[in-house]
Amino acid sequence: MEKNIASDSSGVRMNLEDGEYSIQADLEGGSGKAGIVSPALMIVKNGRAYVQLTWSSSNYDYMVVNGEKYLPVNEEGMNSEFVIPILAMDEPVQVIADTTAMGTPHEVEYTLLFYADSIGSKGQLPQEAAKRVVGVALVIIIGGGILNYFVNKRNHC
């Protein structure tokens, strides 16, 4: 059965409120050319942990986790992204990812490791930090524009 988003109860049970968090994730296996974004977005839903795993490549067309096939959730042309269950904390978990980078599709075995002591706020994610930087830059630009307007208005009077 194919799924776009992990919605079953296969995610490890967490003693956290439902919501979004960051988690450190390590990837081993394959040729070593592909990687994942870490920290990653961890989603706790109904007390179970899932991860939104973003690859360093757009060439992954599905993942197999615990015998279940997951399809990507990313927009066309973006790096491959999957929402999969976290099966264990602080223990290696075997997964399969199918890549089309070599012309013909190849299933590649990887090991994922998620660190329980690294769980933090969603604000620790690189993309969240980038949003804050853009927000601060916009405030500075708008503030500078307003200040410039009043300075020029005052100088012309």
Protein backbone atom coordinates (compact mmCIF):
# COMPACT_ATOMS: atom_id res chain seq x y z
CA MET A 1 0.00 0.00 0.00
CA GLU A 2 1.33 3.45 -0.93
CA LYS A 3 1.01 6.46 1.36
CA ASN A 4 1.86 10.11 0.94
CA ILE A 5 1.97 10.86 4.65
CA ALA A 6 2.55 8.58 7.60
CA SER A 7 -0.80 8.49 9.37
CA ASP A 8 -0.80 5.08 10.97
CA SER A 9 0.23 4.23 14.49
CA SER A 10 3.68 2.91 13.55
CA GLY A 11 5.54 5.96 14.86
CA VAL A 12 7.29 5.54 18.20
CA ARG A 13 5.18 6.71 21.17
CA MET A 14 6.32 10.08 22.54
CA ASN A 15 5.67 11.76 25.85
CA LEU A 16 5.30 15.14 24.10
CA GLU A 17 2.35 17.33 23.20
CA ASP A 18 1.13 16.96 19.63
CA GLY A 19 2.94 19.51 17.49
CA GLU A 20 6.10 20.22 15.52
CA TYR A 21 9.65 19.90 16.85
CA SER A 22 13.19 19.65 15.53
CA ILE A 23 15.26 16.48 15.81
CA GLN A 24 18.83 15.57 14.87
CA ALA A 25 18.90 12.79 12.28
CA ASP A 26 21.83 10.86 10.80
CA LEU A 27 21.86 8.93 7.53
CA GLU A 28 24.25 6.13 6.60
CA GLY A 29 24.44 3.90 3.56
CA GLY A 30 24.18 4.25 -0.18
CA SER A 31 27.06 5.75 -2.13
CA GLY A 32 27.54 8.54 0.39
CA LYS A 33 26.63 11.17 -2.21
CA ALA A 34 23.09 11.75 -0.93
CA GLY A 35 22.27 13.25 2.42
CA ILE A 36 19.35 14.52 4.46
CA VAL A 37 18.62 17.88 6.05
CA SER A 38 19.31 17.76 9.77
CA PRO A 39 17.93 18.80 12.12
CA ALA A 40 14.68 17.62 10.58
CA LEU A 41 11.06 18.49 11.31
CA MET A 42 9.56 16.00 13.77
CA ILE A 43 5.77 15.84 13.96
CA VAL A 44 4.04 14.39 17.00
CA LYS A 45 0.47 13.39 16.21
CA ASN A 46 -1.74 11.40 18.58
CA GLY A 47 1.33 10.83 20.75
CA ARG A 48 3.31 9.22 17.90
CA ALA A 49 6.49 10.55 16.23
CA TYR A 50 6.94 11.14 12.50
CA VAL A 51 9.64 12.97 10.58
CA GLN A 52 9.50 15.14 7.50
CA LEU A 53 12.70 13.91 5.86
CA THR A 54 14.21 16.13 3.17
CA TRP A 55 16.86 14.64 0.90
CA SER A 56 19.75 16.55 -0.71
CA SER A 57 18.44 15.37 -4.09
CA SER A 58 15.20 15.49 -6.05
CA ASN A 59 15.77 11.98 -7.43
CA TYR A 60 13.98 9.90 -4.77
CA ASP A 61 10.53 8.73 -5.85
CA TYR A 62 9.53 6.57 -2.87
CA MET A 63 10.71 5.22 0.47
CA VAL A 64 9.93 1.93 2.20
CA VAL A 65 9.76 2.03 5.99
CA ASN A 66 8.75 -1.02 8.02
CA GLY A 67 7.34 -2.65 4.87
CA GLU A 68 5.16 0.39 3.96
CA LYS A 69 5.78 2.41 0.81
CA TYR A 70 5.71 6.23 1.17
CA LEU A 71 5.47 8.69 -1.70
CA PRO A 72 7.09 12.14 -1.72
CA VAL A 73 5.18 15.19 -0.44
CA ASN A 74 7.41 17.84 -2.05
CA GLU A 75 6.46 20.18 -4.89
CA GLU A 76 7.64 19.25 -8.39
CA GLY A 77 11.29 20.18 -8.96
CA MET A 78 12.11 20.45 -5.24
CA ASN A 79 14.31 18.07 -3.26
CA SER A 80 12.58 14.81 -2.37
CA GLU A 81 10.68 15.02 0.90
CA PHE A 82 8.81 12.29 2.77
CA VAL A 83 6.74 12.12 5.95
CA ILE A 84 7.58 8.78 7.53
CA PRO A 85 7.17 7.24 10.99
CA ILE A 86 10.09 7.33 13.41
CA LEU A 87 10.28 3.68 14.43
CA ALA A 88 12.88 4.06 17.21
CA MET A 89 14.91 6.67 19.07
CA ASP A 90 18.67 6.29 19.55
CA GLU A 91 18.68 3.02 17.57
CA PRO A 92 19.48 2.54 13.88
CA VAL A 93 16.49 1.82 11.65
CA GLN A 94 16.79 0.30 8.17
CA VAL A 95 14.87 2.01 5.36
CA ILE A 96 14.88 1.80 1.58
CA ALA A 97 14.82 4.78 -0.77
CA ASP A 98 14.32 4.43 -4.52
CA THR A 99 16.50 6.75 -6.59
CA THR A 100 16.28 7.55 -10.27
CA ALA A 101 19.64 9.39 -10.30
CA MET A 102 21.42 6.56 -12.12
CA GLY A 103 19.03 6.51 -15.09
CA THR A 104 17.08 3.44 -14.09
CA PRO A 105 15.43 3.27 -10.65
CA HIS A 106 17.46 1.62 -7.89
CA GLU A 107 16.35 0.75 -4.37
CA VAL A 108 19.10 1.73 -1.95
CA GLU A 109 19.31 0.63 1.69
CA TYR A 110 19.99 3.32 4.28
CA THR A 111 20.13 3.50 8.05
CA LEU A 112 18.43 6.37 9.87
CA LEU A 113 19.22 7.34 13.44
CA PHE A 114 17.15 9.84 15.43
CA TYR A 115 18.49 11.27 18.70
CA ALA A 116 15.94 11.67 21.52
CA ASP A 117 18.12 14.12 23.46
CA SER A 118 18.27 16.45 20.43
CA ILE A 119 14.52 17.13 20.30
CA GLY A 120 13.95 20.86 20.43
CA SER A 121 11.66 23.59 19.26
CA LYS A 122 10.72 23.94 15.60
CA GLY A 123 12.58 27.28 15.71
CA GLN A 124 15.90 25.40 15.67
CA LEU A 125 15.33 24.23 12.10
CA PRO A 126 17.51 25.95 9.47
CA GLN A 127 14.47 26.94 7.39
CA GLU A 128 12.83 28.55 10.46
CA ALA A 129 16.02 30.52 11.18
CA ALA A 130 16.06 31.68 7.55
CA LYS A 131 12.47 32.91 7.89
CA ARG A 132 13.48 34.93 10.97
CA VAL A 133 16.42 36.48 9.08
CA VAL A 134 14.13 37.46 6.20
CA GLY A 135 11.62 38.90 8.66
CA VAL A 136 14.28 41.02 10.39
CA ALA A 137 15.62 42.17 7.03
CA LEU A 138 12.13 43.26 5.95
CA VAL A 139 11.64 45.22 9.17
CA ILE A 140 14.98 46.97 8.62
CA ILE A 141 14.19 47.75 4.98
CA ILE A 142 10.70 49.05 5.74
CA GLY A 143 11.93 51.01 8.77
CA GLY A 144 14.75 52.50 6.70
CA GLY A 145 12.30 53.47 3.96
CA ILE A 146 10.00 55.21 6.43
CA LEU A 147 12.92 57.01 8.08
CA ASN A 148 14.25 58.05 4.65
CA TYR A 149 10.82 59.43 3.71
CA PHE A 150 10.63 61.64 6.79
CA VAL A 151 14.24 62.82 6.48
CA ASN A 152 13.69 63.77 2.84
CA LYS A 153 10.37 65.44 3.67
CA ARG A 154 12.03 67.47 6.45
CA ASN A 155 14.94 68.52 4.21
CA HIS A 156 12.58 69.77 1.49
CA CYS A 157 10.59 72.03 3.84
